[in-house]
Amino acid sequence: MEDQFYDTDEPIVALATAWSESALAVIRTSGKGSVELFAKVFTNPKSILSSTGFTMHYGYITDQSRGKKIDQVTAAVYRSPKSYTGQDGVEIFCHGSLPGIESIITILKKAGFREAAPGEFTMRAFLNGKMDLSQAEAVAEIVGSKSKQAHSLALNRLSGGVLEKIDLIKKKLVDLMGLIEVQLDYPDDEIGGDTDIPLDSLLDAEKEIINLINTYRVGKIFHEGVAVALAGGTNAGKSSLFNLFLKEDRSIVSDINGTTRDYIESWITLEGIPIRLFDTAGLRDAEHPIEVEGIRRSEEIIKNASLVLYIIDGSTGMTAEDKEIFSKYKNDPDYLFIWNKIDKLSAGVPDGVIPVSAVTSEGFSDLENIINSRLTGMEISGSELMIDSLRQKGLLERAARSLRSVKLSLENSISLDAVAMDLKETLDALGEITGEVTSEDILNNIFSGFCVGK
Ligand SMILES: Nc1nc2c(ncn2[C@@H]2O[C@H](COP(=O)(O)OP(=O)(O)OP(=O)(O)O)[C@@H](O)[C@H]2O)c(=O)[nH]1
Ligand SMILES: [Mg+2]
């Protein structure tokens, strides 16, 4: 991005809503003099100029040079520092006609506004102290969220969840740094194991950083979804369960062994997690070449799935093949074993196998909960703090690495100077997450991924 990106006072303009025909559209401006510039093209300039902020104004945008009305609008005036960017600004609510929007933006550019770069509004908000970097990233995550849960998790980050957590961790480490510096000032004292440096708070901080790193995997699941495959012998009830998950009669069900010959896939959402669910061909020694190929493809799907739901026909009990697979994978976190057809008389359900009936739905909601906690490794209520930014994950890993060397140095009585250096590196990495320590490159990287108008 060009240097002008860093002229953070310049008045800018951009369409904040989608570029498509709609009832209303919002055009946003921000920067020094933007209220005065807007007044030049508005039929009621006095009301705009005298506004002290947070007021709405009704009128027309006009093309002065041709004395022509462009659109009837309402305009919201913001005065620094009480605005999204912290600057003066006007938000224009106009009709959502594409030629109309284009004309308004052209008029505003003629009046002195420059078109905003992607993320420029949010970048100004960050630079003016309206939010930290993790919150700025959450703005983009909210706009891009694909499920209610993903949205609520991002909202949690926007309201400062990451910032608060990082501040708490940092506080512990800053206290530790203080103790170390005191000891450094008294070089005659013994160092290492005999120092009064409390390892507890260091271990706490390390644990919290690692927990936060681990949430990235879960955050990603909510964002991108996971593949889950139904597997098992023929007639076990895979297609029946597939249909139950979809709440739709999608896959053919019959009592003929080998009904499903090719795999079938569909997207479902389970507690906000997007899941690509596969129904597969029943596993057996098939003879027909088409079925053989179907089984080969199904095995491929099963191998690549994040989670395999292995279905056993509970009305007949485990076949020899079921037994073999059960003993091989029963402790594998990527497998769940399901005892289907519990509505029919069947032998006792073996330990570790989940009882359900695809016909009566008995046990199905329990199964959904188990799948959910298996996929996320935790109970998600939507209020948790999860990170969804690869940048933040990388920095947390850097912080964890340097903290590990702090720990090792303290344990092995290595010089306190080295300890202090590693601790500073940890604090720097944490500071970069919230944006206390940043370079222009980092900012460009983050904000260029935004849409224009944000
Ligand atoms: N009583 C009872 N019957 C079930 C249940 N689930 C499936 N069935 C029946 O079992 C038979 C096989 O069901 P499918 O869903 O086609 O089984 P599948 O595992 O997809 O079989 P293939 O496609 O041949 O591998 C059908 O007649 C279903 O109606 C259940 O929970 N209870
Ligand atoms: Mg089937």
Tab-separated table of C-alpha atoms and ligand atoms in Angstrom:
chain	number	residue	atom	x	y	z
A	1	MET	CA	0.000	0.000	0.000
A	2	GLU	CA	1.168	3.522	-0.764
A	3	ASP	CA	2.429	5.999	1.774
A	4	GLN	CA	-0.787	7.995	1.665
A	5	PHE	CA	-2.247	5.197	3.798
A	6	TYR	CA	-0.416	6.781	6.665
A	7	ASP	CA	-1.793	10.270	6.117
A	8	THR	CA	-4.351	9.558	8.743
A	9	ASP	CA	-6.049	12.959	8.817
A	10	GLU	CA	-6.968	13.209	5.174
A	11	PRO	CA	-10.742	13.179	4.573
A	12	ILE	CA	-11.761	9.812	3.088
A	13	VAL	CA	-14.971	8.379	1.676
A	14	ALA	CA	-16.230	4.866	0.969
A	15	LEU	CA	-19.408	2.892	0.533
A	16	ALA	CA	-19.877	0.963	3.800
A	17	THR	CA	-22.667	-1.322	2.597
A	18	ALA	CA	-22.514	-3.900	-0.202
A	19	TRP	CA	-22.166	-2.735	-3.783
A	20	SER	CA	-25.576	-3.977	-4.905
A	21	GLU	CA	-29.065	-2.594	-5.386
A	22	SER	CA	-30.880	-2.238	-2.072
A	23	ALA	CA	-33.401	-0.083	-0.204
A	24	LEU	CA	-30.722	1.938	1.561
A	25	ALA	CA	-26.969	2.320	1.327
A	26	VAL	CA	-24.530	3.912	3.752
A	27	ILE	CA	-21.633	6.041	2.566
A	28	ARG	CA	-19.082	6.802	5.195
A	29	THR	CA	-16.609	9.678	5.503
A	30	SER	CA	-13.931	10.454	8.065
A	31	GLY	CA	-11.027	12.842	8.552
A	32	LYS	CA	-10.133	16.423	9.240
A	33	GLY	CA	-12.667	18.861	7.798
A	34	SER	CA	-15.013	16.146	6.619
A	35	VAL	CA	-18.078	17.787	8.168
A	36	GLU	CA	-17.241	21.101	6.436
A	37	LEU	CA	-16.544	19.371	3.113
A	38	PHE	CA	-19.826	17.510	3.293
A	39	ALA	CA	-21.698	20.759	4.080
A	40	LYS	CA	-20.561	22.045	0.665
A	41	VAL	CA	-22.693	19.486	-1.169
A	42	PHE	CA	-25.662	19.424	1.220
A	43	THR	CA	-28.820	21.542	0.894
A	44	ASN	CA	-28.873	22.340	4.594
A	45	PRO	CA	-25.256	23.247	5.375
A	46	LYS	CA	-25.974	25.372	8.426
A	47	SER	CA	-27.501	22.529	10.430
A	48	ILE	CA	-24.499	20.360	9.602
A	49	LEU	CA	-21.895	22.984	10.464
A	50	SER	CA	-23.480	23.874	13.793
A	51	SER	CA	-23.807	20.252	14.883
A	52	THR	CA	-21.744	19.200	17.874
A	53	GLY	CA	-22.118	15.544	16.912
A	54	PHE	CA	-24.552	12.645	17.123
A	55	THR	CA	-27.217	14.467	15.103
A	56	MET	CA	-29.203	13.429	12.042
A	57	HIS	CA	-29.903	15.844	9.175
A	58	TYR	CA	-32.349	15.560	6.350
A	59	GLY	CA	-31.752	17.100	2.939
A	60	TYR	CA	-30.423	16.673	-0.595
A	61	ILE	CA	-26.983	16.072	-1.936
A	62	THR	CA	-26.517	18.428	-4.851
A	63	ASP	CA	-24.119	18.875	-7.715
A	64	GLN	CA	-23.377	22.592	-7.240
A	65	SER	CA	-21.705	23.018	-10.631
A	66	ARG	CA	-24.874	21.927	-12.419
A	67	GLY	CA	-27.349	23.034	-9.748
A	68	LYS	CA	-28.757	19.494	-9.757
A	69	LYS	CA	-30.146	17.383	-6.931
A	70	ILE	CA	-28.446	13.970	-6.737
A	71	ASP	CA	-30.306	12.159	-3.950
A	72	GLN	CA	-32.476	12.699	-0.916
A	73	VAL	CA	-30.560	11.546	2.158
A	74	THR	CA	-30.199	11.661	5.906
A	75	ALA	CA	-26.760	12.406	7.254
A	76	ALA	CA	-25.357	11.520	10.680
A	77	VAL	CA	-22.693	13.906	11.942
A	78	TYR	CA	-19.950	12.759	14.312
A	79	ARG	CA	-17.494	15.043	16.035
A	80	SER	CA	-14.032	13.970	17.157
A	81	PRO	CA	-13.311	12.078	19.353
A	82	LYS	CA	-16.797	10.570	19.563
A	83	SER	CA	-16.886	8.457	16.414
A	84	TYR	CA	-15.799	5.042	15.145
A	85	THR	CA	-12.490	6.427	13.870
A	86	GLY	CA	-12.139	9.056	16.575
A	87	GLN	CA	-12.276	11.757	13.880
A	88	ASP	CA	-14.942	14.098	12.534
A	89	GLY	CA	-17.117	12.288	10.052
A	90	VAL	CA	-20.462	12.061	8.301
A	91	GLU	CA	-22.427	8.916	7.510
A	92	ILE	CA	-24.821	9.345	4.635
A	93	PHE	CA	-27.913	7.181	4.359
A	94	CYS	CA	-28.976	7.318	0.743
A	95	HIS	CA	-31.114	5.270	-1.623
A	96	GLY	CA	-29.467	2.024	-2.643
A	97	SER	CA	-29.319	2.665	-6.371
A	98	LEU	CA	-25.937	1.929	-7.909
A	99	PRO	CA	-25.825	4.977	-10.240
A	100	GLY	CA	-27.035	7.142	-7.312
A	101	ILE	CA	-24.274	5.858	-5.020
A	102	GLU	CA	-21.701	6.392	-7.723
A	103	SER	CA	-22.831	9.991	-8.273
A	104	ILE	CA	-22.698	10.792	-4.545
A	105	ILE	CA	-19.174	9.397	-4.215
A	106	THR	CA	-18.076	11.356	-7.306
A	107	ILE	CA	-19.510	14.590	-5.864
A	108	LEU	CA	-17.813	13.961	-2.532
A	109	LYS	CA	-14.494	13.318	-4.259
A	110	LYS	CA	-14.875	16.570	-6.171
A	111	ALA	CA	-15.551	18.287	-2.828
A	112	GLY	CA	-12.195	17.059	-1.498
A	113	PHE	CA	-12.574	13.533	-0.160
A	114	ARG	CA	-10.248	10.731	-1.243
A	115	GLU	CA	-11.503	7.172	-1.709
A	116	ALA	CA	-10.592	5.070	1.327
A	117	ALA	CA	-8.273	2.068	1.137
A	118	PRO	CA	-9.451	-1.315	2.533
A	119	GLY	CA	-9.626	-1.224	6.327
A	120	GLU	CA	-8.651	2.450	6.487
A	121	PHE	CA	-11.521	3.440	8.809
A	122	THR	CA	-10.680	0.673	11.272
A	123	MET	CA	-6.978	1.453	11.020
A	124	ARG	CA	-7.696	5.032	12.031
A	125	ALA	CA	-9.822	3.731	14.900
A	126	PHE	CA	-6.802	1.696	16.036
A	127	LEU	CA	-4.319	4.556	15.586
A	128	ASN	CA	-6.618	6.908	17.500
A	129	GLY	CA	-6.827	4.492	20.421
A	130	LYS	CA	-10.452	3.517	19.833
A	131	MET	CA	-9.551	-0.181	19.857
A	132	ASP	CA	-6.524	-2.436	20.133
A	133	LEU	CA	-5.280	-4.607	17.259
A	134	SER	CA	-7.082	-7.735	18.416
A	135	GLN	CA	-10.344	-5.792	18.387
A	136	ALA	CA	-9.583	-4.391	14.943
A	137	GLU	CA	-9.066	-7.947	13.699
A	138	ALA	CA	-12.354	-8.952	15.318
A	139	VAL	CA	-14.131	-6.338	13.176
A	140	ALA	CA	-13.107	-8.256	10.054
A	141	GLU	CA	-13.947	-11.582	11.741
A	142	ILE	CA	-17.457	-10.389	12.611
A	143	VAL	CA	-18.114	-9.222	9.080
A	144	GLY	CA	-16.914	-12.604	7.739
A	145	SER	CA	-18.575	-14.899	10.303
A	146	LYS	CA	-20.577	-17.775	8.838
A	147	SER	CA	-22.550	-19.082	11.799
A	148	LYS	CA	-24.238	-17.530	14.825
A	149	GLN	CA	-21.574	-19.038	17.081
A	150	ALA	CA	-18.708	-17.720	14.937
A	151	HIS	CA	-20.393	-14.307	15.102
A	152	SER	CA	-20.804	-14.419	18.849
A	153	LEU	CA	-17.203	-15.583	19.369
A	154	ALA	CA	-15.946	-12.701	17.211
A	155	LEU	CA	-18.181	-10.253	19.092
A	156	ASN	CA	-16.556	-11.432	22.280
A	157	ARG	CA	-13.151	-10.561	20.814
A	158	LEU	CA	-14.468	-7.200	19.615
A	159	SER	CA	-15.590	-6.288	23.105
A	160	GLY	CA	-11.993	-6.647	24.225
A	161	GLY	CA	-11.804	-10.280	25.338
A	162	VAL	CA	-8.346	-10.884	23.896
A	163	LEU	CA	-7.020	-7.560	25.167
A	164	GLU	CA	-8.207	-8.281	28.710
A	165	LYS	CA	-6.760	-11.770	28.721
A	166	ILE	CA	-3.397	-10.638	27.366
A	167	ASP	CA	-3.284	-7.788	29.876
A	168	LEU	CA	-3.816	-10.226	32.735
A	169	ILE	CA	-1.021	-12.478	31.518
A	170	LYS	CA	1.246	-9.503	30.971
A	171	LYS	CA	0.603	-8.166	34.433
A	172	LYS	CA	1.940	-11.376	35.960
A	173	LEU	CA	5.042	-11.207	33.793
A	174	VAL	CA	5.640	-7.506	34.412
A	175	ASP	CA	5.561	-8.186	38.159
A	176	LEU	CA	8.086	-10.946	37.605
A	177	MET	CA	10.247	-8.623	35.545
A	178	GLY	CA	10.171	-6.156	38.433
A	179	LEU	CA	11.501	-8.790	40.835
A	180	ILE	CA	14.235	-9.771	38.420
A	181	GLU	CA	15.284	-6.173	37.920
A	182	VAL	CA	15.530	-5.681	41.670
A	183	GLN	CA	17.832	-8.681	41.884
A	184	LEU	CA	19.863	-7.433	38.955
A	185	ASP	CA	20.411	-4.203	40.870
A	186	TYR	CA	21.984	-6.206	43.671
A	187	PRO	CA	24.461	-8.304	41.708
A	188	ASP	CA	26.149	-9.636	44.866
A	189	ASP	CA	23.120	-11.643	45.776
A	190	GLU	CA	22.863	-15.230	44.735
A	191	ILE	CA	20.969	-15.952	41.574
A	192	GLY	CA	19.065	-18.905	40.212
A	193	GLY	CA	17.334	-21.478	42.374
A	194	ASP	CA	17.798	-19.462	45.541
A	195	THR	CA	16.229	-16.279	44.213
A	196	ASP	CA	12.802	-15.189	45.356
A	197	ILE	CA	11.392	-15.408	41.889
A	198	PRO	CA	8.034	-17.117	42.095
A	199	LEU	CA	7.857	-19.810	39.450
A	200	ASP	CA	4.141	-20.210	40.120
A	201	SER	CA	3.034	-17.077	38.355
A	202	LEU	CA	5.343	-17.914	35.471
A	203	LEU	CA	3.782	-21.351	35.144
A	204	ASP	CA	0.307	-19.811	35.335
A	205	ALA	CA	1.126	-17.382	32.557
A	206	GLU	CA	2.558	-20.183	30.441
A	207	LYS	CA	-0.556	-22.301	30.938
A	208	GLU	CA	-2.841	-19.454	29.964
A	209	ILE	CA	-0.852	-18.731	26.827
A	210	ILE	CA	-0.958	-22.399	25.810
A	211	ASN	CA	-4.702	-22.594	26.479
A	212	LEU	CA	-5.214	-19.601	24.241
A	213	ILE	CA	-3.085	-21.174	21.475
A	214	ASN	CA	-5.211	-24.323	21.688
A	215	THR	CA	-8.407	-22.366	21.135
A	216	TYR	CA	-7.166	-21.470	17.651
A	217	ARG	CA	-7.884	-25.011	16.421
A	218	VAL	CA	-11.461	-24.730	17.705
A	219	GLY	CA	-11.888	-21.212	16.354
A	220	LYS	CA	-10.833	-22.547	12.967
A	221	ILE	CA	-13.389	-25.373	13.175
A	222	PHE	CA	-16.156	-22.821	13.655
A	223	HIS	CA	-14.808	-20.798	10.785
A	224	GLU	CA	-14.075	-23.483	8.214
A	225	GLY	CA	-16.009	-26.553	9.332
A	226	VAL	CA	-14.921	-30.210	9.541
A	227	ALA	CA	-15.498	-33.453	7.630
A	228	VAL	CA	-17.402	-36.186	9.478
A	229	ALA	CA	-18.016	-39.619	7.892
A	230	LEU	CA	-20.607	-42.262	8.711
A	231	ALA	CA	-19.047	-45.711	8.337
A	232	GLY	CA	-19.899	-49.317	9.123
A	233	GLY	CA	-21.184	-52.584	7.689
A	234	THR	CA	-24.090	-52.765	5.263
A	235	ASN	CA	-27.575	-52.256	6.735
A	236	ALA	CA	-26.173	-50.826	9.987
A	237	GLY	CA	-28.302	-47.711	9.425
A	238	LYS	CA	-25.759	-45.203	8.107
A	239	SER	CA	-28.114	-43.714	5.527
A	240	SER	CA	-30.943	-43.601	8.079
A	241	LEU	CA	-28.719	-41.615	10.463
A	242	PHE	CA	-27.458	-39.413	7.626
A	243	ASN	CA	-31.076	-38.467	6.852
A	244	LEU	CA	-31.755	-37.835	10.527
A	245	PHE	CA	-28.805	-35.406	10.706
A	246	LEU	CA	-30.043	-33.641	7.566
A	247	LYS	CA	-33.690	-33.723	8.696
A	248	GLU	CA	-34.375	-34.666	5.105
A	249	ASP	CA	-34.971	-37.872	3.191
A	250	ARG	CA	-31.797	-37.484	1.180
A	251	SER	CA	-30.055	-40.892	1.081
A	252	ILE	CA	-31.834	-44.088	-0.015
A	253	VAL	CA	-32.657	-46.393	2.889
A	254	SER	CA	-33.600	-50.042	2.376
A	255	ASP	CA	-33.219	-53.394	4.041
A	256	ILE	CA	-31.200	-54.631	1.079
A	257	ASN	CA	-27.532	-54.955	2.004
A	258	GLY	CA	-25.361	-52.616	-0.015
A	259	THR	CA	-28.006	-49.972	-0.777
A	260	THR	CA	-25.534	-47.090	-0.750
A	261	ARG	CA	-22.908	-47.686	-3.399
A	262	ASP	CA	-21.361	-44.268	-3.780
A	263	TYR	CA	-20.718	-41.774	-1.004
A	264	ILE	CA	-23.132	-38.855	-0.549
A	265	GLU	CA	-22.213	-35.578	1.147
A	266	SER	CA	-24.053	-32.624	2.592
A	267	TRP	CA	-23.340	-29.625	4.849
A	268	ILE	CA	-25.064	-29.507	8.210
A	269	THR	CA	-24.584	-27.229	11.223
A	270	LEU	CA	-24.213	-28.746	14.653
A	271	GLU	CA	-24.292	-26.202	17.505
A	272	GLY	CA	-22.830	-23.646	15.145
A	273	ILE	CA	-20.104	-25.915	13.750
A	274	PRO	CA	-20.340	-26.319	9.985
A	275	ILE	CA	-19.973	-30.052	9.246
A	276	ARG	CA	-19.501	-31.712	5.898
A	277	LEU	CA	-21.257	-35.020	6.550
A	278	PHE	CA	-20.622	-38.090	4.403
A	279	ASP	CA	-22.808	-41.171	4.008
A	280	THR	CA	-20.640	-43.990	2.696
A	281	ALA	CA	-21.037	-47.418	1.092
A	282	GLY	CA	-21.370	-50.238	3.644
A	283	LEU	CA	-18.067	-52.022	4.149
A	284	ARG	CA	-18.167	-55.686	3.065
A	285	ASP	CA	-16.415	-58.103	0.701
A	286	ALA	CA	-18.234	-56.959	-2.395
A	287	GLU	CA	-18.074	-58.660	-5.761
A	288	HIS	CA	-19.774	-56.224	-8.074
A	289	PRO	CA	-17.057	-53.956	-9.525
A	290	ILE	CA	-19.188	-50.820	-9.003
A	291	GLU	CA	-19.706	-51.624	-5.347
A	292	VAL	CA	-15.998	-52.444	-4.983
A	293	GLU	CA	-15.147	-48.998	-6.388
A	294	GLY	CA	-17.755	-47.359	-4.120
A	295	ILE	CA	-16.190	-49.023	-1.083
A	296	ARG	CA	-12.704	-47.957	-2.176
A	297	ARG	CA	-13.861	-44.325	-2.465
A	298	SER	CA	-15.690	-44.554	0.844
A	299	GLU	CA	-12.547	-45.829	2.550
A	300	GLU	CA	-10.714	-42.806	1.187
A	301	ILE	CA	-13.369	-40.468	2.645
A	302	ILE	CA	-13.210	-42.249	6.005
A	303	LYS	CA	-9.424	-41.988	6.084
A	304	ASN	CA	-9.532	-38.221	5.496
A	305	ALA	CA	-12.427	-37.376	7.824
A	306	SER	CA	-11.753	-35.472	11.044
A	307	LEU	CA	-14.240	-37.699	12.835
A	308	VAL	CA	-15.618	-41.144	11.910
A	309	LEU	CA	-18.994	-42.222	13.239
A	310	TYR	CA	-18.791	-46.003	13.057
A	311	ILE	CA	-22.280	-47.506	13.106
A	312	ILE	CA	-22.984	-50.996	14.458
A	313	ASP	CA	-26.303	-52.743	13.869
A	314	GLY	CA	-27.341	-53.258	17.500
A	315	SER	CA	-30.221	-55.560	16.568
A	316	THR	CA	-27.757	-58.186	15.418
A	317	GLY	CA	-24.700	-57.187	17.470
A	318	MET	CA	-21.129	-56.807	16.293
A	319	THR	CA	-19.980	-58.640	13.202
A	320	ALA	CA	-16.451	-60.012	13.032
A	321	GLU	CA	-15.418	-56.934	11.064
A	322	ASP	CA	-17.082	-54.578	13.611
A	323	LYS	CA	-15.147	-56.322	16.386
A	324	GLU	CA	-11.886	-55.924	14.546
A	325	ILE	CA	-12.448	-52.208	13.898
A	326	PHE	CA	-13.745	-51.625	17.425
A	327	SER	CA	-10.674	-53.122	19.061
A	328	LYS	CA	-8.392	-51.212	16.721
A	329	TYR	CA	-9.980	-47.751	17.049
A	330	LYS	CA	-11.977	-47.727	20.295
A	331	ASN	CA	-9.484	-45.375	21.952
A	332	ASP	CA	-8.851	-43.290	18.848
A	333	PRO	CA	-10.125	-39.720	19.412
A	334	ASP	CA	-11.122	-39.565	15.748
A	335	TYR	CA	-13.640	-42.396	16.127
A	336	LEU	CA	-17.037	-42.626	17.807
A	337	PHE	CA	-18.811	-46.003	17.923
A	338	ILE	CA	-22.584	-45.997	17.656
A	339	TRP	CA	-24.971	-48.830	18.572
A	340	ASN	CA	-27.949	-48.243	16.271
A	341	LYS	CA	-31.474	-49.740	16.301
A	342	ILE	CA	-31.896	-49.737	20.103
A	343	ASP	CA	-35.654	-49.701	19.453
A	344	LYS	CA	-35.281	-53.330	18.393
A	345	LEU	CA	-34.433	-55.952	20.979
A	346	SER	CA	-30.704	-56.270	21.164
A	347	ALA	CA	-27.960	-57.511	23.407
A	348	GLY	CA	-26.442	-55.179	26.024
A	349	VAL	CA	-24.604	-52.156	24.654
A	350	PRO	CA	-20.821	-52.559	25.064
A	351	ASP	CA	-18.926	-49.957	27.073
A	352	GLY	CA	-17.851	-46.928	25.103
A	353	VAL	CA	-20.504	-47.361	22.406
A	354	ILE	CA	-23.260	-44.747	22.055
A	355	PRO	CA	-26.817	-46.146	21.860
A	356	VAL	CA	-29.242	-44.563	19.356
A	357	SER	CA	-32.174	-45.364	17.154
A	358	ALA	CA	-32.266	-43.766	13.725
A	359	VAL	CA	-35.962	-44.667	13.529
A	360	THR	CA	-37.268	-43.271	16.840
A	361	SER	CA	-34.426	-40.682	17.349
A	362	GLU	CA	-33.849	-42.032	20.846
A	363	GLY	CA	-30.368	-41.058	22.017
A	364	PHE	CA	-29.855	-38.744	19.033
A	365	SER	CA	-29.511	-35.453	20.894
A	366	ASP	CA	-26.990	-37.090	23.265
A	367	LEU	CA	-25.088	-38.232	20.191
A	368	GLU	CA	-25.064	-34.674	18.835
A	369	ASN	CA	-23.648	-33.378	22.124
A	370	ILE	CA	-20.946	-36.037	22.167
A	371	ILE	CA	-19.943	-35.219	18.584
A	372	ASN	CA	-19.812	-31.550	19.450
A	373	SER	CA	-17.570	-31.971	22.463
A	374	ARG	CA	-15.392	-34.474	20.612
A	375	LEU	CA	-14.861	-31.987	17.773
A	376	THR	CA	-14.160	-28.988	19.956
A	377	GLY	CA	-12.661	-30.734	22.966
A	378	MET	CA	-14.761	-28.422	25.116
A	379	GLU	CA	-18.270	-27.256	25.897
A	380	ILE	CA	-18.937	-24.129	23.874
A	381	SER	CA	-21.493	-21.635	25.106
A	382	GLY	CA	-20.579	-18.785	22.790
A	383	SER	CA	-19.107	-16.666	25.564
A	384	GLU	CA	-15.706	-18.341	25.455
A	385	LEU	CA	-12.628	-16.568	24.309
A	386	MET	CA	-11.175	-18.132	21.198
A	387	ILE	CA	-8.609	-16.757	18.855
A	388	ASP	CA	-9.280	-16.886	15.136
A	389	SER	CA	-6.241	-15.023	13.855
A	390	LEU	CA	-3.161	-16.846	12.605
A	391	ARG	CA	-1.134	-13.736	13.426
A	392	GLN	CA	-2.206	-13.867	17.065
A	393	LYS	CA	-1.515	-17.601	17.229
A	394	GLY	CA	2.027	-17.100	15.881
A	395	LEU	CA	2.729	-14.400	18.465
A	396	LEU	CA	1.366	-16.518	21.305
A	397	GLU	CA	3.641	-19.342	20.189
A	398	ARG	CA	6.579	-16.942	20.202
A	399	ALA	CA	5.611	-15.816	23.700
A	400	ALA	CA	5.317	-19.434	24.887
A	401	ARG	CA	8.742	-20.299	23.436
A	402	SER	CA	10.558	-17.447	25.138
A	403	LEU	CA	8.707	-18.115	28.375
A	404	ARG	CA	9.945	-21.693	28.228
A	405	SER	CA	13.523	-20.457	28.067
A	406	VAL	CA	12.833	-18.149	30.998
A	407	LYS	CA	11.688	-21.184	32.946
A	408	LEU	CA	14.675	-23.289	31.911
A	409	SER	CA	17.136	-20.501	32.739
A	410	LEU	CA	15.629	-20.019	36.183
A	411	GLU	CA	15.622	-23.740	36.865
A	412	ASN	CA	19.233	-24.077	35.765
A	413	SER	CA	20.425	-20.932	37.519
A	414	ILE	CA	21.503	-19.270	34.296
A	415	SER	CA	22.302	-15.541	34.568
A	416	LEU	CA	19.411	-13.264	35.375
A	417	ASP	CA	20.395	-11.039	32.465
A	418	ALA	CA	19.462	-13.824	30.056
A	419	VAL	CA	16.227	-14.402	31.957
A	420	ALA	CA	15.333	-10.732	31.706
A	421	MET	CA	16.007	-10.749	27.978
A	422	ASP	CA	13.752	-13.728	27.333
A	423	LEU	CA	11.067	-12.246	29.514
A	424	LYS	CA	11.237	-9.030	27.536
A	425	GLU	CA	10.859	-11.028	24.328
A	426	THR	CA	7.718	-12.655	25.798
A	427	LEU	CA	6.273	-9.277	26.721
A	428	ASP	CA	7.065	-7.896	23.266
A	429	ALA	CA	5.293	-10.776	21.542
A	430	LEU	CA	2.242	-10.263	23.748
A	431	GLY	CA	2.376	-6.529	23.105
A	432	GLU	CA	2.297	-7.145	19.380
A	433	ILE	CA	-1.000	-9.010	19.718
A	434	THR	CA	-2.754	-5.952	21.056
A	435	GLY	CA	-0.737	-3.523	18.954
A	436	GLU	CA	1.368	-1.828	21.590
A	437	VAL	CA	4.419	-2.889	19.620
A	438	THR	CA	3.800	-2.702	15.888
A	439	SER	CA	5.524	-1.923	12.649
A	440	GLU	CA	4.021	-0.394	9.516
A	441	ASP	CA	4.334	-3.722	7.696
A	442	ILE	CA	2.243	-5.480	10.299
A	443	LEU	CA	-0.456	-2.837	10.120
A	444	ASN	CA	-0.543	-2.955	6.339
A	445	ASN	CA	-0.839	-6.713	6.422
A	446	ILE	CA	-3.748	-6.679	8.797
A	447	PHE	CA	-5.785	-3.869	7.336
A	448	SER	CA	-5.308	-4.655	3.661
A	449	GLY	CA	-7.349	-7.841	4.286
A	450	PHE	CA	-10.396	-5.740	5.173
A	451	CYS	CA	-13.164	-4.665	2.860
A	452	VAL	CA	-13.276	-1.053	1.748
A	453	GLY	CA	-15.572	0.957	3.998
A	454	LYS	CA	-14.514	-0.855	7.185
B	1	LIG	N1	-35.730	-50.718	13.789
B	1	LIG	C1	-34.789	-49.949	13.257
B	1	LIG	N2	-34.459	-50.085	11.977
B	1	LIG	C2	-33.491	-49.280	11.457
B	1	LIG	C3	-32.848	-48.326	12.236
B	1	LIG	N3	-31.952	-47.678	11.467
B	1	LIG	C4	-32.033	-48.244	10.243
B	1	LIG	N4	-32.973	-49.212	10.231
B	1	LIG	C5	-33.347	-50.050	9.108
B	1	LIG	O1	-32.209	-50.793	8.701
B	1	LIG	C6	-32.194	-50.979	7.277
B	1	LIG	C7	-30.882	-50.459	6.692
B	1	LIG	O2	-30.823	-49.061	6.888
B	1	LIG	P1	-29.899	-48.110	6.010
B	1	LIG	O3	-29.981	-46.774	6.618
B	1	LIG	O4	-30.232	-48.255	4.569
B	1	LIG	O5	-28.512	-48.780	6.327
B	1	LIG	P2	-27.084	-48.467	5.652
B	1	LIG	O6	-26.088	-48.649	6.727
B	1	LIG	O7	-27.106	-47.187	4.949
B	1	LIG	O8	-26.930	-49.672	4.634
B	1	LIG	P3	-26.085	-49.727	3.272
B	1	LIG	O9	-26.347	-48.515	2.488
B	1	LIG	O10	-26.613	-50.952	2.623
B	1	LIG	O11	-24.663	-49.894	3.667
B	1	LIG	C8	-33.434	-50.232	6.756
B	1	LIG	O12	-34.461	-51.146	6.595
B	1	LIG	C9	-33.745	-49.258	7.884
B	1	LIG	O13	-35.127	-48.931	7.932
B	1	LIG	C10	-33.219	-48.188	13.617
B	1	LIG	O14	-32.714	-47.393	14.388
B	1	LIG	N5	-34.192	-49.037	14.063
B	2	MG	MG	-26.787	-46.637	3.044
